[in-house]
Coordinates of C-alpha atoms in Angstrom, one line a residue:
Chain A
D1 CA 58.9 48.2 201.6
A2 CA 59.0 51.1 199.2
G3 CA 61.3 53.2 201.0
V4 CA 61.3 57.0 201.0
I5 CA 59.2 58.5 198.7
Q6 CA 59.9 62.2 197.6
S7 CA 58.2 64.2 195.0
P8 CA 58.4 66.0 192.7
R9 CA 61.8 64.4 191.4
H10 CA 62.6 67.5 189.6
E11 CA 61.2 71.4 190.0
V12 CA 61.8 74.2 187.9
T13 CA 60.5 77.2 189.0
E14 CA 60.7 80.9 188.8
M15 CA 62.0 83.4 191.4
G16 CA 59.1 84.5 193.8
Q17 CA 57.0 81.7 193.0
E18 CA 55.8 79.0 195.9
V19 CA 57.5 75.6 196.0
T20 CA 55.9 72.8 198.1
L21 CA 58.0 69.4 198.3
R22 CA 56.4 66.4 199.3
C23 CA 57.9 63.5 201.7
K24 CA 56.0 60.1 202.4
P25 CA 58.3 58.3 205.1
I26 CA 58.8 54.9 205.7
S27 CA 55.7 53.0 207.2
G28 CA 56.3 52.7 211.0
H29 CA 59.2 55.7 211.4
D30 CA 58.8 58.4 213.8
Y31 CA 61.3 60.6 213.1
L32 CA 61.6 62.7 209.8
F33 CA 64.4 64.9 208.6
W34 CA 64.7 67.5 205.5
Y35 CA 68.0 68.0 204.6
R36 CA 69.6 70.4 201.8
Q37 CA 72.6 69.4 199.5
T38 CA 74.6 72.2 197.5
M39 CA 77.8 71.7 196.4
M40 CA 79.2 74.9 198.3
R41 CA 77.4 73.9 201.6
G42 CA 77.2 70.4 201.5
L43 CA 74.5 68.3 203.0
E44 CA 72.9 70.6 205.8
L45 CA 70.1 69.6 208.1
L46 CA 67.0 72.0 208.2
I47 CA 64.3 70.2 210.4
Y48 CA 63.5 67.2 211.9
F49 CA 60.1 65.9 213.5
N50 CA 59.3 63.3 216.1
N51 CA 55.8 61.7 215.9
N52 CA 54.7 64.6 213.7
V53 CA 56.1 67.2 216.0
P54 CA 58.5 69.5 215.0
I55 CA 61.7 68.9 217.4
D56 CA 64.7 71.3 216.1
D57 CA 64.2 73.5 213.1
S58 CA 67.3 75.5 213.8
G59 CA 68.7 74.8 210.3
M60 CA 65.8 76.4 208.7
P61 CA 67.6 79.3 206.7
E62 CA 64.8 81.9 207.1
D63 CA 61.1 82.4 207.3
R64 CA 60.5 81.8 203.6
F65 CA 61.0 78.2 204.4
S66 CA 58.2 75.9 206.4
A67 CA 57.8 72.7 206.9
K68 CA 54.3 70.7 208.1
M69 CA 53.8 67.0 209.2
P70 CA 50.2 66.9 209.3
N71 CA 50.0 62.9 210.0
A72 CA 52.7 60.0 210.2
S73 CA 52.8 59.2 206.6
F74 CA 53.5 62.8 205.1
S75 CA 55.4 65.8 205.0
T76 CA 55.9 69.3 203.1
L77 CA 58.6 71.5 203.0
K78 CA 57.4 74.8 201.5
I79 CA 59.4 77.5 200.1
Q80 CA 57.4 80.9 199.6
P81 CA 58.5 83.0 197.9
S82 CA 61.5 80.9 195.9
E83 CA 64.8 82.7 195.2
P84 CA 67.8 81.2 192.8
R85 CA 70.1 80.5 195.9
D86 CA 67.2 78.1 197.0
S87 CA 68.4 76.1 194.0
A88 CA 69.2 72.7 195.7
V89 CA 68.6 69.1 196.3
Y90 CA 66.3 68.3 199.0
F91 CA 66.2 64.9 200.7
C92 CA 63.9 63.4 203.4
A93 CA 64.9 60.7 205.3
S94 CA 63.0 58.8 208.2
S95 CA 64.3 56.6 210.9
P96 CA 62.3 54.5 213.4
S97 CA 62.6 54.7 217.2
G98 CA 62.7 51.7 219.6
G99 CA 66.1 49.6 220.4
G100 CA 68.3 48.0 218.0
L101 CA 70.5 49.1 215.0
A102 CA 67.6 50.5 213.0
R103 CA 66.8 53.2 215.3
Y104 CA 70.0 55.1 214.6
T105 CA 70.2 54.5 210.8
Q106 CA 68.2 56.9 208.5
Y107 CA 66.8 55.8 205.3
F108 CA 67.1 58.4 202.8
G109 CA 64.9 59.3 199.5
P110 CA 65.7 60.2 196.1
G111 CA 65.9 63.6 196.6
T112 CA 63.9 66.4 194.7
R113 CA 66.3 68.8 192.3
L114 CA 65.0 72.3 192.6
T115 CA 66.0 75.0 190.3
V116 CA 65.0 78.6 190.8
L117 CA 65.5 80.7 187.8
Chain B
D1 CA 79.1 66.0 217.5
A2 CA 82.7 65.4 217.5
K3 CA 84.5 66.6 214.6
T4 CA 85.8 64.4 212.0
T5 CA 88.6 64.8 209.6
Q6 CA 88.8 62.8 205.9
P7 CA 91.0 62.8 202.8
P8 CA 88.9 64.7 200.0
S9 CA 89.4 62.1 197.2
M10 CA 91.2 58.9 197.1
D11 CA 91.4 56.4 194.1
C12 CA 91.1 52.3 194.4
A13 CA 91.5 50.0 191.7
E14 CA 88.7 47.7 190.6
G15 CA 88.9 44.5 192.7
R16 CA 91.2 45.9 195.4
A17 CA 90.4 46.5 199.0
A18 CA 89.3 50.5 199.4
N19 CA 91.0 51.6 202.8
L20 CA 89.0 55.0 203.6
P21 CA 90.5 56.6 207.1
C22 CA 88.9 58.9 209.3
N23 CA 90.2 60.8 212.2
H24 CA 88.1 61.6 215.3
S25 CA 90.7 62.8 218.3
T26 CA 88.3 64.3 219.9
I27 CA 85.7 61.7 220.2
S28 CA 84.1 61.1 223.8
G29 CA 83.5 57.5 225.2
N30 CA 79.8 57.6 224.6
E31 CA 79.8 58.4 220.9
Y32 CA 79.9 56.1 218.2
V33 CA 81.6 56.1 214.7
Y34 CA 79.2 55.9 211.7
W35 CA 79.5 55.5 207.9
Y36 CA 77.2 56.4 205.3
R37 CA 77.8 57.0 200.9
Q38 CA 76.6 59.1 198.6
I39 CA 76.2 57.8 195.0
H40 CA 75.9 59.9 192.5
S41 CA 72.2 61.5 192.5
Q42 CA 71.3 59.1 195.4
G43 CA 70.3 59.9 199.0
P44 CA 72.9 58.6 201.5
Q45 CA 72.8 55.3 202.8
Y46 CA 74.1 53.7 205.9
I47 CA 76.7 51.4 205.9
I48 CA 78.4 50.5 209.2
H49 CA 78.6 51.5 212.2
G50 CA 80.9 50.9 215.7
L51 CA 81.6 51.9 219.4
K52 CA 85.1 50.1 220.3
N53 CA 85.2 47.0 218.4
N54 CA 85.8 46.2 214.9
E55 CA 82.6 45.5 213.0
T56 CA 81.8 43.6 209.8
N57 CA 78.5 43.3 207.7
E58 CA 78.1 42.5 204.1
M59 CA 78.8 45.8 203.1
A60 CA 82.3 46.6 204.9
S61 CA 84.4 46.2 207.7
L62 CA 85.0 49.0 210.3
I63 CA 88.2 49.0 212.3
I64 CA 88.8 51.4 215.4
T65 CA 91.8 52.0 216.9
E66 CA 92.3 51.1 220.1
D67 CA 92.4 54.7 221.5
R68 CA 89.3 55.2 219.2
K69 CA 90.9 58.6 217.6
S70 CA 90.6 56.9 214.4
S71 CA 88.8 54.4 212.0
T72 CA 89.1 53.1 208.8
L73 CA 86.5 51.7 206.5
I74 CA 87.3 48.8 204.3
L75 CA 85.5 47.8 201.3
P76 CA 87.2 44.5 200.4
H77 CA 86.6 44.0 196.9
A78 CA 85.9 47.4 195.6
T79 CA 83.6 47.3 192.7
L80 CA 83.1 50.5 189.8
R81 CA 79.6 50.6 192.0
D82 CA 81.6 51.9 195.0
T83 CA 82.2 55.0 193.5
A84 CA 80.6 57.4 196.0
V85 CA 81.1 59.8 198.5
Y86 CA 81.9 58.0 202.0
Y87 CA 81.1 60.2 205.2
C88 CA 82.5 59.5 208.5
I89 CA 80.3 60.7 211.4
V90 CA 80.7 60.5 215.2
R91 CA 77.8 61.1 217.4
E92 CA 75.7 59.7 220.4
N93 CA 73.1 57.0 220.0
R94 CA 70.9 59.1 222.2
D95 CA 71.5 62.0 219.4
D96 CA 68.5 61.9 216.7
K97 CA 70.5 64.5 214.4
I98 CA 73.6 63.2 211.8
I99 CA 75.8 65.9 210.9
F100 CA 77.4 65.4 208.0
G101 CA 81.0 66.6 206.8
K102 CA 82.4 66.8 203.6
G103 CA 83.5 63.1 203.5
T104 CA 85.8 61.1 200.8
R105 CA 85.3 61.1 197.1
L106 CA 86.2 57.6 196.1
H107 CA 87.1 56.8 192.6
I108 CA 87.2 53.1 191.7
L109 CA 89.5 52.4 188.4
P110 CA 88.9 50.0 185.8

């Protein structure tokens, strides 16, 4: 299994530009999570989906952020317009449903390092 | 999730056992203790979890006190590759979310 795939791995953009981060979860996983990590705030949960439906978006910082999951194998996190304070590493994670250990384990992707100038 | 308290950093000599403590004095009866770690420039990685019995897997051992108010993650023979931030998390298994704290930055010294 290839694991959770994120693209791009690095993104540098200018303030005001639109940024789209992409995630492919592990095949068969029903849950998908988006996190943001900064030195100041640590690892924060932004939003998560179950069966492609957003369940909790209370961590999304403001309306400039939006996330979609059009199908079970793809999700996007969009920032429009981007600001320098959005600079962070954004992680995507997935987990399966059902019983057993795996249900309660999240598998993280390598992250996207976003720099907004 | 119940709040956890971990030391911000620890050192351990390579080849020795690394013992990482975690306090979770407000843990409730149906909450589990989970450990994840994050190696530099990578996403967090699941290590182990337990409810009240001690647990062991290929990566580590988890010792939970009888009153469940604290636990210790043990890496039996630490290597340089174990240098990472280790997160202790308490959550109910019905919870979908994981709330990460600040964790313990473990330095393995050659």
